[in-house]
Amino acid sequence: MINSLILYFDTLSVFGKTAVVLNIVLLLIASFLFNYLAPSDSSTLNAKRTRSLRIMNLILLCVYGIDWLINFYFNNHGHSDVFIRISQTGLILVLGYLFTQFSHTWMIRKYGKERSVESEKVKTRTYQSEMGYILVLLVTLIVSILLLINIWQVTSWLQATGVIGGLLVILFGTKEAWAHDAVSGLILLYHGDITPGVVCRIPSMNILAVVRRMSLTETTFHDVIQKHNIIVSNSRLRAATIEVLNKVDSPHWNDFVTFKIGYDSSSEQVETYIDAVWNKACELEKHLDPQKKAKLVLFNPGDHAVEWRMNYRVESVYRIKQARFAINRAAFDLQGEYKVSLATPLTWVQADKQQLNLQ
């Protein structure tokens, strides 16, 4: 069997020998290529690229294996022109895939923007990098089609009513499924407001998350509380109202909490209570700085209670919710000690009783 494999390899053309050796090499170094030479901004995507390349390599090696079995065990020694053309087609697709992936990585390195995503420096995609990728993709597609036509000698594909025309008709007919997301992705990248590292609030989708990755078709968010990924199509994202919380790359975030306290508590009493709440919250949450005191304002003297607004600063924009939870916990624990009640004021209960009596 070994001798037959060697003899089959010797009968291959230079192109065939190169294809076999190249596929074996790529199969072995696929992980190295996408993890070190041309890594993306996602380990999951790196694994997906590696898996795709290896599958293509295995398919091409299987083509040569089938050709070897057929010609050396069923027919005369030699090789089939059909299988060789299939292998050449596969090799062009593999090289085209590698070229587009490496070009995309180079575009991101050249025209991408460096941002901090949860304290990690990454190169993110921009409008320029994605437009460059689209141009490379189109050129690669055109060159690949021309090479395939030359391999299979099917010049009729170039006719308007041939295969190329059919592909164009299919693309035009399915534009509703992919064009909206792709165009929306380019528009979002062009404006530059929604980029990896930005913390966004989307009220209509109940999302408060960090933008992790943005492609032409979809955007991946990382929830700041539950730490799971949220994937939203770009067309839907563009139609929603988005609050960008850290557009200027500022690491901190200004927030507030409102407390409703009865009229029986004086201003001095409330101020003392809020200071104690702030100090205890700083102990519970490390991204609250005790040196930067919270500011208290009387926001609204309502009919049944006074609304006091506690303005404070969170040192990390990714800890917005955790900081608010710490403040709420501290306020609940200290209300008895400072004789301040956060419960519904008694006037509400009295009003309900009066209404019942009237009924």
JSON list of C-alpha atoms in Angstrom, two decimals, residues 42-136:
[
{"chain": "A", "resi": 42, "resn": "SER", "atom": "CA", "xyz": [-12.78, 36.37, 19.51]},
{"chain": "A", "resi": 43, "resn": "SER", "atom": "CA", "xyz": [-11.36, 33.02, 20.61]},
{"chain": "A", "resi": 44, "resn": "THR", "atom": "CA", "xyz": [-14.61, 31.38, 19.51]},
{"chain": "A", "resi": 45, "resn": "LEU", "atom": "CA", "xyz": [-14.17, 32.78, 16.01]},
{"chain": "A", "resi": 46, "resn": "ASN", "atom": "CA", "xyz": [-10.54, 31.58, 15.95]},
{"chain": "A", "resi": 47, "resn": "ALA", "atom": "CA", "xyz": [-11.70, 28.06, 16.78]},
{"chain": "A", "resi": 48, "resn": "LYS", "atom": "CA", "xyz": [-14.41, 28.27, 14.12]},
{"chain": "A", "resi": 49, "resn": "ARG", "atom": "CA", "xyz": [-11.92, 29.40, 11.46]},
{"chain": "A", "resi": 50, "resn": "THR", "atom": "CA", "xyz": [-9.50, 26.62, 12.42]},
{"chain": "A", "resi": 51, "resn": "ARG", "atom": "CA", "xyz": [-12.26, 24.02, 12.24]},
{"chain": "A", "resi": 52, "resn": "SER", "atom": "CA", "xyz": [-13.46, 25.28, 8.84]},
{"chain": "A", "resi": 53, "resn": "LEU", "atom": "CA", "xyz": [-9.95, 25.19, 7.34]},
{"chain": "A", "resi": 54, "resn": "ARG", "atom": "CA", "xyz": [-9.28, 21.69, 8.63]},
{"chain": "A", "resi": 55, "resn": "ILE", "atom": "CA", "xyz": [-12.58, 20.41, 7.25]},
{"chain": "A", "resi": 56, "resn": "MET", "atom": "CA", "xyz": [-11.70, 21.80, 3.81]},
{"chain": "A", "resi": 57, "resn": "ASN", "atom": "CA", "xyz": [-8.22, 20.24, 4.03]},
{"chain": "A", "resi": 58, "resn": "LEU", "atom": "CA", "xyz": [-9.65, 16.85, 4.98]},
{"chain": "A", "resi": 59, "resn": "ILE", "atom": "CA", "xyz": [-12.18, 16.97, 2.14]},
{"chain": "A", "resi": 60, "resn": "LEU", "atom": "CA", "xyz": [-9.45, 17.69, -0.40]},
{"chain": "A", "resi": 61, "resn": "LEU", "atom": "CA", "xyz": [-7.22, 14.93, 0.97]},
{"chain": "A", "resi": 62, "resn": "CYS", "atom": "CA", "xyz": [-10.20, 12.56, 0.78]},
{"chain": "A", "resi": 63, "resn": "VAL", "atom": "CA", "xyz": [-10.61, 13.49, -2.89]},
{"chain": "A", "resi": 64, "resn": "TYR", "atom": "CA", "xyz": [-7.02, 12.44, -3.58]},
{"chain": "A", "resi": 65, "resn": "GLY", "atom": "CA", "xyz": [-7.56, 9.31, -1.46]},
{"chain": "A", "resi": 66, "resn": "ILE", "atom": "CA", "xyz": [-10.63, 8.30, -3.46]},
{"chain": "A", "resi": 67, "resn": "ASP", "atom": "CA", "xyz": [-8.77, 8.96, -6.71]},
{"chain": "A", "resi": 68, "resn": "TRP", "atom": "CA", "xyz": [-5.91, 6.76, -5.51]},
{"chain": "A", "resi": 69, "resn": "LEU", "atom": "CA", "xyz": [-8.27, 3.92, -4.52]},
{"chain": "A", "resi": 70, "resn": "ILE", "atom": "CA", "xyz": [-10.18, 3.98, -7.80]},
{"chain": "A", "resi": 71, "resn": "ASN", "atom": "CA", "xyz": [-7.14, 4.13, -10.06]},
{"chain": "A", "resi": 72, "resn": "PHE", "atom": "CA", "xyz": [-4.86, 1.69, -8.22]},
{"chain": "A", "resi": 73, "resn": "TYR", "atom": "CA", "xyz": [-7.36, -0.94, -7.11]},
{"chain": "A", "resi": 74, "resn": "PHE", "atom": "CA", "xyz": [-10.05, -0.87, -9.79]},
{"chain": "A", "resi": 75, "resn": "ASN", "atom": "CA", "xyz": [-8.46, 0.66, -12.89]},
{"chain": "A", "resi": 76, "resn": "ASN", "atom": "CA", "xyz": [-5.01, 0.94, -14.34]},
{"chain": "A", "resi": 77, "resn": "HIS", "atom": "CA", "xyz": [-2.32, 2.87, -12.56]},
{"chain": "A", "resi": 78, "resn": "GLY", "atom": "CA", "xyz": [-2.65, 6.60, -13.03]},
{"chain": "A", "resi": 79, "resn": "HIS", "atom": "CA", "xyz": [-4.99, 9.34, -11.90]},
{"chain": "A", "resi": 80, "resn": "SER", "atom": "CA", "xyz": [-8.38, 10.68, -12.96]},
{"chain": "A", "resi": 81, "resn": "ASP", "atom": "CA", "xyz": [-8.60, 14.11, -14.58]},
{"chain": "A", "resi": 82, "resn": "VAL", "atom": "CA", "xyz": [-12.00, 14.69, -12.97]},
{"chain": "A", "resi": 83, "resn": "PHE", "atom": "CA", "xyz": [-10.65, 14.20, -9.46]},
{"chain": "A", "resi": 84, "resn": "ILE", "atom": "CA", "xyz": [-7.64, 16.37, -10.23]},
{"chain": "A", "resi": 85, "resn": "ARG", "atom": "CA", "xyz": [-9.97, 19.17, -11.34]},
{"chain": "A", "resi": 86, "resn": "ILE", "atom": "CA", "xyz": [-12.01, 18.72, -8.18]},
{"chain": "A", "resi": 87, "resn": "SER", "atom": "CA", "xyz": [-8.84, 18.97, -6.09]},
{"chain": "A", "resi": 88, "resn": "GLN", "atom": "CA", "xyz": [-7.74, 22.09, -7.98]},
{"chain": "A", "resi": 89, "resn": "THR", "atom": "CA", "xyz": [-11.15, 23.63, -7.36]},
{"chain": "A", "resi": 90, "resn": "GLY", "atom": "CA", "xyz": [-10.87, 22.85, -3.66]},
{"chain": "A", "resi": 91, "resn": "LEU", "atom": "CA", "xyz": [-7.36, 24.27, -3.46]},
{"chain": "A", "resi": 92, "resn": "ILE", "atom": "CA", "xyz": [-8.52, 27.54, -5.01]},
{"chain": "A", "resi": 93, "resn": "LEU", "atom": "CA", "xyz": [-11.33, 27.76, -2.46]},
{"chain": "A", "resi": 94, "resn": "VAL", "atom": "CA", "xyz": [-8.90, 27.06, 0.42]},
{"chain": "A", "resi": 95, "resn": "LEU", "atom": "CA", "xyz": [-6.43, 29.69, -0.79]},
{"chain": "A", "resi": 96, "resn": "GLY", "atom": "CA", "xyz": [-9.25, 32.18, -1.35]},
{"chain": "A", "resi": 97, "resn": "TYR", "atom": "CA", "xyz": [-10.53, 31.52, 2.18]},
{"chain": "A", "resi": 98, "resn": "LEU", "atom": "CA", "xyz": [-7.06, 32.02, 3.68]},
{"chain": "A", "resi": 99, "resn": "PHE", "atom": "CA", "xyz": [-6.47, 35.18, 1.64]},
{"chain": "A", "resi": 100, "resn": "THR", "atom": "CA", "xyz": [-9.72, 36.81, 2.76]},
{"chain": "A", "resi": 101, "resn": "GLN", "atom": "CA", "xyz": [-9.17, 35.89, 6.43]},
{"chain": "A", "resi": 102, "resn": "PHE", "atom": "CA", "xyz": [-5.59, 37.17, 6.47]},
{"chain": "A", "resi": 103, "resn": "SER", "atom": "CA", "xyz": [-6.61, 40.31, 4.57]},
{"chain": "A", "resi": 104, "resn": "HIS", "atom": "CA", "xyz": [-9.41, 41.01, 7.03]},
{"chain": "A", "resi": 105, "resn": "THR", "atom": "CA", "xyz": [-7.00, 40.66, 9.96]},
{"chain": "A", "resi": 106, "resn": "TRP", "atom": "CA", "xyz": [-4.54, 43.00, 8.25]},
{"chain": "A", "resi": 107, "resn": "MET", "atom": "CA", "xyz": [-7.32, 45.53, 7.56]},
{"chain": "A", "resi": 108, "resn": "ILE", "atom": "CA", "xyz": [-8.32, 45.54, 11.23]},
{"chain": "A", "resi": 109, "resn": "ARG", "atom": "CA", "xyz": [-4.69, 45.99, 12.32]},
{"chain": "A", "resi": 110, "resn": "LYS", "atom": "CA", "xyz": [-4.15, 48.77, 9.77]},
{"chain": "A", "resi": 111, "resn": "TYR", "atom": "CA", "xyz": [-7.42, 50.69, 9.99]},
{"chain": "A", "resi": 112, "resn": "GLY", "atom": "CA", "xyz": [-8.97, 49.38, 13.20]},
{"chain": "A", "resi": 113, "resn": "LYS", "atom": "CA", "xyz": [-9.19, 51.37, 16.41]},
{"chain": "A", "resi": 114, "resn": "GLU", "atom": "CA", "xyz": [-7.61, 50.29, 19.67]},
{"chain": "A", "resi": 115, "resn": "ARG", "atom": "CA", "xyz": [-10.11, 50.26, 22.50]},
{"chain": "A", "resi": 116, "resn": "SER", "atom": "CA", "xyz": [-10.31, 48.91, 26.02]},
{"chain": "A", "resi": 117, "resn": "VAL", "atom": "CA", "xyz": [-12.89, 46.14, 26.44]},
{"chain": "A", "resi": 118, "resn": "GLU", "atom": "CA", "xyz": [-13.22, 45.31, 30.15]},
{"chain": "A", "resi": 119, "resn": "SER", "atom": "CA", "xyz": [-9.59, 46.32, 30.85]},
{"chain": "A", "resi": 120, "resn": "GLU", "atom": "CA", "xyz": [-8.29, 44.41, 27.80]},
{"chain": "A", "resi": 121, "resn": "LYS", "atom": "CA", "xyz": [-6.76, 46.28, 24.85]},
{"chain": "A", "resi": 122, "resn": "VAL", "atom": "CA", "xyz": [-8.14, 45.06, 21.52]},
{"chain": "A", "resi": 123, "resn": "LYS", "atom": "CA", "xyz": [-8.19, 46.25, 17.92]},
{"chain": "A", "resi": 124, "resn": "THR", "atom": "CA", "xyz": [-11.78, 46.79, 16.86]},
{"chain": "A", "resi": 125, "resn": "ARG", "atom": "CA", "xyz": [-13.40, 46.98, 13.43]},
{"chain": "A", "resi": 126, "resn": "THR", "atom": "CA", "xyz": [-14.09, 50.30, 11.81]},
{"chain": "A", "resi": 127, "resn": "TYR", "atom": "CA", "xyz": [-15.92, 51.47, 8.71]},
{"chain": "A", "resi": 128, "resn": "GLN", "atom": "CA", "xyz": [-12.61, 51.64, 6.79]},
{"chain": "A", "resi": 129, "resn": "SER", "atom": "CA", "xyz": [-11.54, 48.11, 7.75]},
{"chain": "A", "resi": 130, "resn": "GLU", "atom": "CA", "xyz": [-14.90, 46.58, 6.81]},
{"chain": "A", "resi": 131, "resn": "MET", "atom": "CA", "xyz": [-15.09, 48.43, 3.49]},
{"chain": "A", "resi": 132, "resn": "GLY", "atom": "CA", "xyz": [-11.57, 47.24, 2.69]},
{"chain": "A", "resi": 133, "resn": "TYR", "atom": "CA", "xyz": [-12.62, 43.70, 3.59]},
{"chain": "A", "resi": 134, "resn": "ILE", "atom": "CA", "xyz": [-15.63, 43.91, 1.26]},
{"chain": "A", "resi": 135, "resn": "LEU", "atom": "CA", "xyz": [-13.41, 45.04, -1.62]},
{"chain": "A", "resi": 136, "resn": "VAL", "atom": "CA", "xyz": [-10.93, 42.21, -0.97]}
]
